[in-house]
Every structure is written in structure tokens, then in C-alpha cells.
Amino acid sequence: MKKLVATSCPCGSGRAYATCCGVYHQGAAAPTAEALMRSRYSAYALGLEAYLLASWHPDTRPERFDLAEDAGRLKWIGLEIKATGQGREADGVGTVEFVARYKVGGRAERMSETSRFERVAGRWVYRDGDVNDE
């Protein structure tokens, strides 16, 4: 795991990592679907496989998940939240539409997805998502 103490959070919130996604990576429950989405993006950027698996819905979580094969060639460079549907603190389900930007071998790419989230045992988890054509 990369050490980010006083640096900006990878999720693009403008806050320090330690007071943004770092709190969730250390075990606090994300209060909204968007907060979980941001923390999962940051986990991808930081290579936090265990967090990604733990925040995945048990019905859709893969048995194996390996970020190491992409680590040397893929660099996450930005997240834009386009829209949210429900997913607030009192909701049981929610959606987050986002665009994630990354570089592969120096070439800029982007992925757009509408992700679905659910509360399981009082915590938001990623259920699944649909990749959007841009």
C-alpha cells in the first residue's frame, strides 16, 4: 500500500486522504453509496485488493481478484461523479454514475459506469454495474 498522509485523496474530493477515503480503508463504514464509490476508486488507485473484496456484495464478489497484473502498467488519474440515485445514509440501495480516467502505457483512457450499491448488515457494498457507452 502506498503511504499517503498529507496528500490529496485519489478520489478527487480535494480533501486529504487521511480524512477522506483513508478513514474507510481503515474500517469505518462509508455513510453513502457515493462515499463508498469514491473509496473503491481510491482503493483501485492504491492497490488495496482486500478493501475492494470486503466492500463487494457477497453475491457478486469474485473468488479471486488480483490487481498486481495491472499495477505496473495502469495508473488511475481521475474520478468524476456524474450522477447519484438514492444511496443516502437512510437508503438501502443506490446508484452512482461515474467516469474514471486512467493511463495504460502512457495512453489516456476512460471508463464510464453506472454502479449499483446495497446496504448489507448496515454497510454499503458494491453490487454490480453497467458500463456506459460514451
XYZ file of N, CA, C and O in Angstrom:
536
model
N 0.845 -1.184 0.000
C 0.000 0.000 0.000
C 0.882 1.236 0.000
O 1.819 1.334 0.776
N 0.546 2.188 -0.850
C 1.271 3.447 -0.884
C 0.926 4.258 0.357
O -0.202 4.253 0.815
N 1.897 4.977 0.888
C 1.665 5.837 2.043
C 1.226 7.210 1.557
O 1.934 7.871 0.832
N 0.037 7.608 1.964
C -0.461 8.940 1.668
C -0.916 9.539 2.981
O -1.907 9.113 3.546
N -0.202 10.495 3.481
C -0.550 11.049 4.777
C -1.197 12.416 4.605
O -2.332 12.608 4.953
N -0.476 13.359 4.044
C -0.998 14.713 3.903
C -1.337 15.032 2.458
O -1.608 16.166 2.127
N -1.318 14.031 1.603
C -1.592 14.289 0.195
C -3.087 14.246 -0.076
O -3.871 13.729 0.710
N -3.455 14.781 -1.221
C -4.862 14.772 -1.620
C -5.345 13.358 -1.877
O -4.603 12.515 -2.362
N -6.588 13.114 -1.573
C -7.179 11.802 -1.773
C -7.284 11.509 -3.266
O -7.663 12.390 -4.045
N -6.991 10.282 -3.678
C -7.097 9.931 -5.094
C -8.504 10.102 -5.668
O -8.662 10.255 -6.876
N -9.531 10.095 -4.822
C -10.911 10.173 -5.316
C -11.275 11.534 -5.886
O -12.331 11.689 -6.494
N -10.426 12.533 -5.696
C -10.684 13.855 -6.267
C -11.568 14.758 -5.434
O -12.016 15.802 -5.897
N -11.806 14.399 -4.184
C -12.662 15.219 -3.320
C -12.019 16.552 -2.944
O -12.700 17.470 -2.517
N -10.684 16.624 -3.054
C -9.968 17.814 -2.617
C -9.554 17.741 -1.156
O -8.874 18.629 -0.657
N -9.964 16.696 -0.466
C -9.607 16.512 0.940
C -8.359 15.654 1.045
O -7.991 14.943 0.116
N -7.728 15.686 2.197
C -6.568 14.836 2.449
C -7.018 13.387 2.521
O -8.097 13.085 3.044
N -6.193 12.480 2.019
C -6.513 11.056 2.027
C -6.868 10.583 3.438
O -7.846 9.852 3.626
N -6.117 11.004 4.430
C -6.317 10.529 5.805
C -7.694 10.876 6.354
O -8.227 10.158 7.200
N -8.294 11.970 5.887
C -9.610 12.373 6.382
C -10.715 12.113 5.365
O -11.862 12.487 5.584
N -10.374 11.468 4.276
C -11.351 11.146 3.233
C -11.440 9.620 3.129
O -11.855 8.959 4.070
N -11.019 9.050 2.044
C -11.129 7.603 1.829
C -10.278 6.790 2.792
O -10.608 5.630 3.086
N -9.222 7.363 3.302
C -8.381 6.653 4.260
C -9.153 6.184 5.479
O -8.871 5.115 6.034
N -10.149 6.943 5.891
C -10.986 6.576 7.034
C -11.724 5.266 6.743
O -11.796 4.378 7.594
N -12.250 5.138 5.529
C -12.992 3.926 5.151
C -12.038 2.760 4.935
O -12.352 1.627 5.293
N -10.873 3.039 4.383
C -9.880 1.981 4.184
C -9.396 1.423 5.520
O -8.938 0.274 5.588
N -9.505 2.214 6.576
C -9.100 1.764 7.909
C -10.240 1.066 8.664
O -10.045 0.623 9.787
N -11.442 0.995 8.067
C -12.521 0.232 8.690
C -13.820 0.947 8.960
O -14.826 0.299 9.259
N -13.851 2.275 8.896
C -15.114 2.989 9.115
C -16.073 2.689 7.968
O -15.653 2.498 6.822
N -17.355 2.640 8.262
C -18.370 2.396 7.240
C -18.610 3.674 6.442
O -18.772 4.756 7.022
N -18.630 3.543 5.120
C -18.954 4.685 4.268
C -20.421 5.060 4.496
O -21.286 4.177 4.490
N -20.736 6.346 4.702
C -22.110 6.732 5.028
C -23.065 6.742 3.832
O -24.275 6.675 4.020
N -22.535 6.837 2.618
C -23.369 6.913 1.417
C -22.771 6.028 0.331
O -21.591 5.655 0.378
N -23.593 5.741 -0.677
C -23.104 4.964 -1.824
C -21.994 5.726 -2.546
O -21.004 5.128 -2.978
N -22.132 7.042 -2.661
C -21.077 7.826 -3.320
C -19.767 7.759 -2.548
O -18.693 7.618 -3.137
N -19.835 7.842 -1.239
C -18.609 7.741 -0.432
C -17.950 6.380 -0.641
O -16.721 6.290 -0.754
N -18.759 5.318 -0.716
C -18.180 4.003 -0.972
C -17.574 3.954 -2.369
O -16.484 3.426 -2.555
N -18.268 4.525 -3.355
C -17.740 4.541 -4.721
C -16.387 5.242 -4.755
O -15.421 4.745 -5.344
N -16.301 6.399 -4.123
C -15.036 7.144 -4.082
C -13.936 6.323 -3.390
O -12.807 6.281 -3.854
N -14.304 5.656 -2.295
C -13.299 4.876 -1.571
C -12.843 3.669 -2.384
O -11.681 3.272 -2.311
N -13.730 3.102 -3.175
C -13.344 1.978 -4.032
C -12.432 2.457 -5.162
O -11.451 1.790 -5.490
N -12.722 3.618 -5.732
C -11.814 4.168 -6.753
C -10.423 4.369 -6.139
O -9.415 3.976 -6.728
N -10.382 4.973 -4.957
C -9.095 5.196 -4.286
C -8.396 3.871 -4.005
O -7.174 3.770 -4.121
N -9.170 2.851 -3.641
C -8.579 1.533 -3.386
C -7.958 0.952 -4.649
O -6.889 0.342 -4.600
N -8.612 1.151 -5.793
C -8.008 0.719 -7.058
C -6.700 1.468 -7.282
O -5.687 0.875 -7.645
N -6.730 2.783 -7.078
C -5.541 3.610 -7.319
C -4.386 3.223 -6.397
O -3.221 3.331 -6.788
N -4.702 2.761 -5.198
C -3.685 2.428 -4.202
C -3.373 0.934 -4.122
O -2.520 0.523 -3.340
N -4.087 0.132 -4.897
C -3.832 -1.302 -4.902
C -4.334 -2.034 -3.673
O -3.729 -3.012 -3.244
N -5.437 -1.602 -3.111
C -5.976 -2.188 -1.880
C -6.985 -3.300 -2.188
O -8.198 -3.130 -2.031
N -6.492 -4.437 -2.616
C -7.347 -5.563 -3.009
C -8.273 -6.013 -1.883
O -9.447 -6.297 -2.114
N -7.754 -6.123 -0.673
C -8.562 -6.612 0.456
C -9.764 -5.695 0.689
O -10.875 -6.179 0.953
N -9.567 -4.386 0.580
C -10.680 -3.456 0.770
C -11.718 -3.630 -0.334
O -12.921 -3.630 -0.072
N -11.249 -3.771 -1.570
C -12.176 -3.947 -2.683
C -13.026 -5.199 -2.489
O -14.247 -5.160 -2.658
N -12.412 -6.293 -2.099
C -13.163 -7.526 -1.862
C -14.127 -7.372 -0.690
O -15.281 -7.807 -0.763
N -13.689 -6.741 0.384
C -14.531 -6.566 1.568
C -15.728 -5.657 1.293
O -16.776 -5.794 1.939
N -15.600 -4.734 0.343
C -16.687 -3.794 0.047
C -17.526 -4.239 -1.153
O -18.314 -3.465 -1.687
N -17.366 -5.490 -1.557
C -18.106 -6.078 -2.677
C -19.249 -6.911 -2.113
O -19.073 -7.624 -1.122
N -20.408 -6.860 -2.729
C -21.564 -7.645 -2.286
C -21.212 -9.135 -2.305
O -20.615 -9.613 -3.273
N -21.560 -9.880 -1.253
C -21.190 -11.301 -1.213
C -21.758 -12.122 -2.366
O -21.165 -13.122 -2.763
N -22.882 -11.702 -2.940
C -23.481 -12.452 -4.055
C -22.756 -12.236 -5.378
O -22.899 -13.037 -6.297
N -22.010 -11.144 -5.508
C -21.351 -10.834 -6.784
C -19.833 -10.735 -6.673
O -19.155 -10.548 -7.682
N -19.298 -10.870 -5.483
C -17.857 -10.780 -5.245
C -17.137 -11.937 -5.953
O -17.527 -13.094 -5.811
N -16.084 -11.622 -6.692
C -15.322 -12.705 -7.333
C -14.546 -13.513 -6.295
O -14.204 -12.998 -5.226
N -14.278 -14.757 -6.622
C -13.485 -15.598 -5.714
C -12.047 -15.115 -5.654
O -11.425 -15.121 -4.608
N -11.527 -14.720 -6.811
C -10.152 -14.229 -6.894
C -10.173 -12.833 -7.503
O -10.966 -12.551 -8.385
N -9.265 -12.021 -7.041
C -9.164 -10.649 -7.538
C -7.712 -10.241 -7.406
O -7.154 -10.286 -6.308
N -7.077 -9.889 -8.510
C -5.646 -9.615 -8.481
C -5.336 -8.315 -9.217
O -5.436 -8.261 -10.442
N -4.993 -7.291 -8.467
C -4.623 -6.014 -9.079
C -3.166 -5.990 -9.520
O -2.772 -5.109 -10.278
N -2.380 -6.957 -9.084
C -0.940 -6.947 -9.358
C -0.621 -6.972 -10.847
O 0.329 -6.333 -11.291
N -1.419 -7.676 -11.632
C -1.119 -7.766 -13.062
C -1.244 -6.414 -13.771
O -0.610 -6.190 -14.783
N -2.057 -5.504 -13.237
C -2.208 -4.172 -13.829
C -1.314 -3.125 -13.181
O -1.160 -2.029 -13.712
N -0.733 -3.442 -12.029
C -0.017 -2.449 -11.215
C 1.094 -1.726 -11.964
O 1.245 -0.521 -11.826
N 1.866 -2.424 -12.742
C 2.989 -1.795 -13.414
C 2.631 -1.010 -14.662
O 3.376 -0.141 -15.086
N 1.466 -1.275 -15.224
C 1.136 -0.628 -16.497
C -0.058 0.312 -16.443
O -0.259 1.102 -17.322
N -0.849 0.240 -15.388
C -2.062 1.048 -15.303
C -1.935 2.073 -14.178
O -1.527 1.734 -13.071
N -2.298 3.316 -14.461
C -2.261 4.374 -13.447
C -3.597 5.115 -13.461
O -4.001 5.669 -14.483
N -4.280 5.114 -12.327
C -5.556 5.826 -12.192
C -5.270 7.310 -12.023
O -4.446 7.689 -11.195
N -5.959 8.160 -12.796
C -5.624 9.589 -12.786
C -6.792 10.522 -12.486
O -6.583 11.714 -12.355
N -8.008 10.006 -12.345
C -9.094 10.915 -12.012
C -10.451 10.259 -11.974
O -10.704 9.273 -12.669
N -11.318 10.795 -11.137
C -12.680 10.301 -10.980
C -13.642 11.480 -11.070
O -13.432 12.515 -10.433
N -14.691 11.301 -11.849
C -15.755 12.302 -11.935
C -17.076 11.603 -11.650
O -17.432 10.641 -12.331
N -17.790 12.079 -10.639
C -19.122 11.564 -10.339
C -20.102 12.342 -11.204
O -20.177 13.568 -11.123
N -20.837 11.627 -12.039
C -21.790 12.267 -12.961
C -23.177 12.406 -12.337
O -23.852 13.402 -12.551
N -23.626 11.382 -11.605
C -24.967 11.408 -11.011
C -25.058 10.354 -9.920
O -24.320 9.363 -9.938
N -25.968 10.589 -8.986
C -26.269 9.596 -7.962
C -27.779 9.430 -7.900
O -28.533 10.357 -8.196
N -28.216 8.243 -7.524
C -29.635 7.961 -7.330
C -29.794 7.255 -6.002
O -29.171 6.206 -5.787
N -30.537 7.832 -5.123
C -30.670 7.328 -3.764
C -29.267 7.184 -3.167
O -28.429 8.030 -3.405
N -29.039 6.157 -2.379
C -27.708 5.945 -1.827
C -27.330 6.849 -0.675
O -26.169 6.927 -0.301
N -28.327 7.529 -0.109
C -28.039 8.391 1.039
C -27.977 7.560 2.317
O -28.205 6.358 2.294
N -27.691 8.193 3.413
C -27.499 7.480 4.680
C -28.702 6.636 5.096
O -28.533 5.570 5.680
N -29.916 7.075 4.786
C -31.111 6.344 5.201
C -31.602 5.344 4.157
O -32.544 4.604 4.414
N -30.987 5.311 2.978
C -31.436 4.431 1.898
C -30.849 3.027 2.037
O -29.840 2.818 2.706
N -31.474 2.079 1.343
C -30.984 0.705 1.338
C -30.297 0.326 0.035
O -29.570 -0.659 -0.029
N -30.561 1.113 -1.019
C -29.940 0.888 -2.321
C -29.551 2.241 -2.905
O -30.063 3.280 -2.481
N -28.676 2.212 -3.884
C -28.281 3.447 -4.538
C -27.503 3.162 -5.807
O -27.026 2.045 -6.026
N -27.405 4.180 -6.645
C -26.596 4.089 -7.857
C -25.659 5.284 -7.926
O -25.971 6.359 -7.403
N -24.519 5.069 -8.555
C -23.566 6.140 -8.793
C -23.069 5.991 -10.224
O -22.553 4.939 -10.598
N -23.266 7.027 -11.013
C -22.732 7.060 -12.371
C -21.431 7.852 -12.329
O -21.383 8.950 -11.771
N -20.376 7.293 -12.900
C -19.076 7.937 -12.824
C -18.263 7.712 -14.088
O -18.562 6.836 -14.890
N -17.230 8.524 -14.216
C -16.206 8.337 -15.237
C -14.878 8.264 -14.504
O -14.538 9.166 -13.735
N -14.158 7.182 -14.724
C -12.823 7.012 -14.149
C -11.811 7.126 -15.276
O -11.965 6.491 -16.317
N -10.795 7.960 -15.052
C -9.743 8.142 -16.061
C -8.485 7.432 -15.592
O -8.177 7.414 -14.401
N -7.776 6.859 -16.552
C -6.545 6.142 -16.236
C -5.622 6.170 -17.441
O -6.036 6.536 -18.545
N -4.380 5.800 -17.211
C -3.399 5.692 -18.282
C -2.882 4.269 -18.331
O -2.624 3.657 -17.298
N -2.729 3.777 -19.537
C -2.124 2.470 -19.772
C -0.987 2.703 -20.744
O -1.210 3.172 -21.868
N 0.226 2.422 -20.299
C 1.386 2.632 -21.166
C 1.492 4.060 -21.670
O 1.869 4.285 -22.814
N 1.101 5.036 -20.848
C 1.175 6.439 -21.209
C -0.009 6.942 -22.016
O -0.119 8.133 -22.294
N -0.918 6.056 -22.391
C -2.086 6.454 -23.196
C -3.308 6.646 -22.294
O -3.656 5.761 -21.503
N -3.964 7.784 -22.405
C -5.130 8.093 -21.577
C -6.353 7.305 -22.031
O -6.619 7.194 -23.230
N -7.052 6.761 -21.055
C -8.280 6.003 -21.296
C -9.325 6.469 -20.289
O -9.012 7.147 -19.323
N -10.567 6.046 -20.504
C -11.637 6.365 -19.563
C -12.657 5.241 -19.544
O -12.854 4.563 -20.543
N -13.258 5.070 -18.385
C -14.302 4.080 -18.222
C -15.495 4.770 -17.576
O -15.338 5.480 -16.586
N -16.656 4.570 -18.147
C -17.880 5.141 -17.598
C -18.783 3.989 -17.167
O -18.968 3.025 -17.913
N -19.309 4.092 -15.957
C -20.139 3.012 -15.421
C -21.233 3.582 -14.541
O -21.048 4.620 -13.902
N -22.349 2.901 -14.509
C -23.374 3.153 -13.508
C -23.333 1.958 -12.571
O -23.633 0.830 -12.969
N -22.895 2.212 -11.342
C -22.723 1.159 -10.348
C -23.929 1.103 -9.424
O -24.516 2.124 -9.082
N -24.255 -0.117 -8.997
C -25.341 -0.328 -8.053
C -24.756 -0.738 -6.698
O -23.844 -1.564 -6.638
N -25.323 -0.165 -5.650
C -24.874 -0.410 -4.286
C -26.058 -0.824 -3.423
O -27.191 -0.430 -3.688
N -25.770 -1.587 -2.400
C -26.779 -2.031 -1.430
C -26.189 -1.956 -0.042
O -24.978 -2.056 0.119
N -27.072 -1.858 0.925
C -26.637 -1.986 2.316
C -26.758 -3.453 2.706
O -27.793 -4.065 2.503
N -25.702 -3.992 3.264
C -25.692 -5.356 3.788
C -25.137 -5.264 5.208
O -24.036 -4.738 5.399
N -25.916 -5.733 6.157
C -25.517 -5.672 7.567
C -25.111 -4.254 7.976
O -24.134 -4.053 8.694
N -25.855 -3.255 7.468
C -25.631 -1.863 7.845
C -24.502 -1.150 7.122
O -24.229 0.010 7.413
N -23.841 -1.819 6.170
C -22.718 -1.204 5.438
C -23.025 -1.197 3.951
O -23.574 -2.145 3.412
N -22.627 -0.115 3.290
C -22.756 -0.053 1.839
C -21.760 -1.011 1.201
O -20.611 -1.097 1.638
N -22.219 -1.725 0.167
C -21.346 -2.591 -0.625
C -21.676 -2.399 -2.100
O -22.806 -2.048 -2.462
N -20.666 -2.623 -2.933
C -20.834 -2.571 -4.387
C -21.499 -3.864 -4.839
O -21.026 -4.953 -4.523
N -22.620 -3.754 -5.555
C -23.319 -4.953 -6.052
C -22.825 -5.312 -7.447
O -22.345 -6.381 -7.687
N -22.996 -4.384 -8.391
C -22.572 -4.609 -9.770
C -22.735 -3.294 -10.522
O -23.101 -2.277 -9.940
N -22.457 -3.330 -11.805
C -22.569 -2.096 -12.583
C -22.688 -2.374 -14.060
O -22.433 -3.475 -14.535
N -23.134 -1.351 -14.777
C -23.252 -1.401 -16.229
C -22.295 -0.395 -16.829
O -22.344 0.804 -16.480
N -21.428 -0.864 -17.706
C -20.509 0.029 -18.398
C -21.319 0.843 -19.393
O -22.146 0.303 -20.127
N -21.106 2.150 -19.383
C -21.823 3.062 -20.273
C -21.008 3.335 -21.517
O -19.795 3.540 -21.433
N -21.673 3.369 -22.659
C -21.000 3.787 -23.888
C -20.966 5.303 -23.907
O -21.948 5.955 -23.596
N -19.818 5.834 -24.257
C -19.711 7.310 -24.299
C -19.686 7.780 -25.717
O -19.208 7.171 -26.603
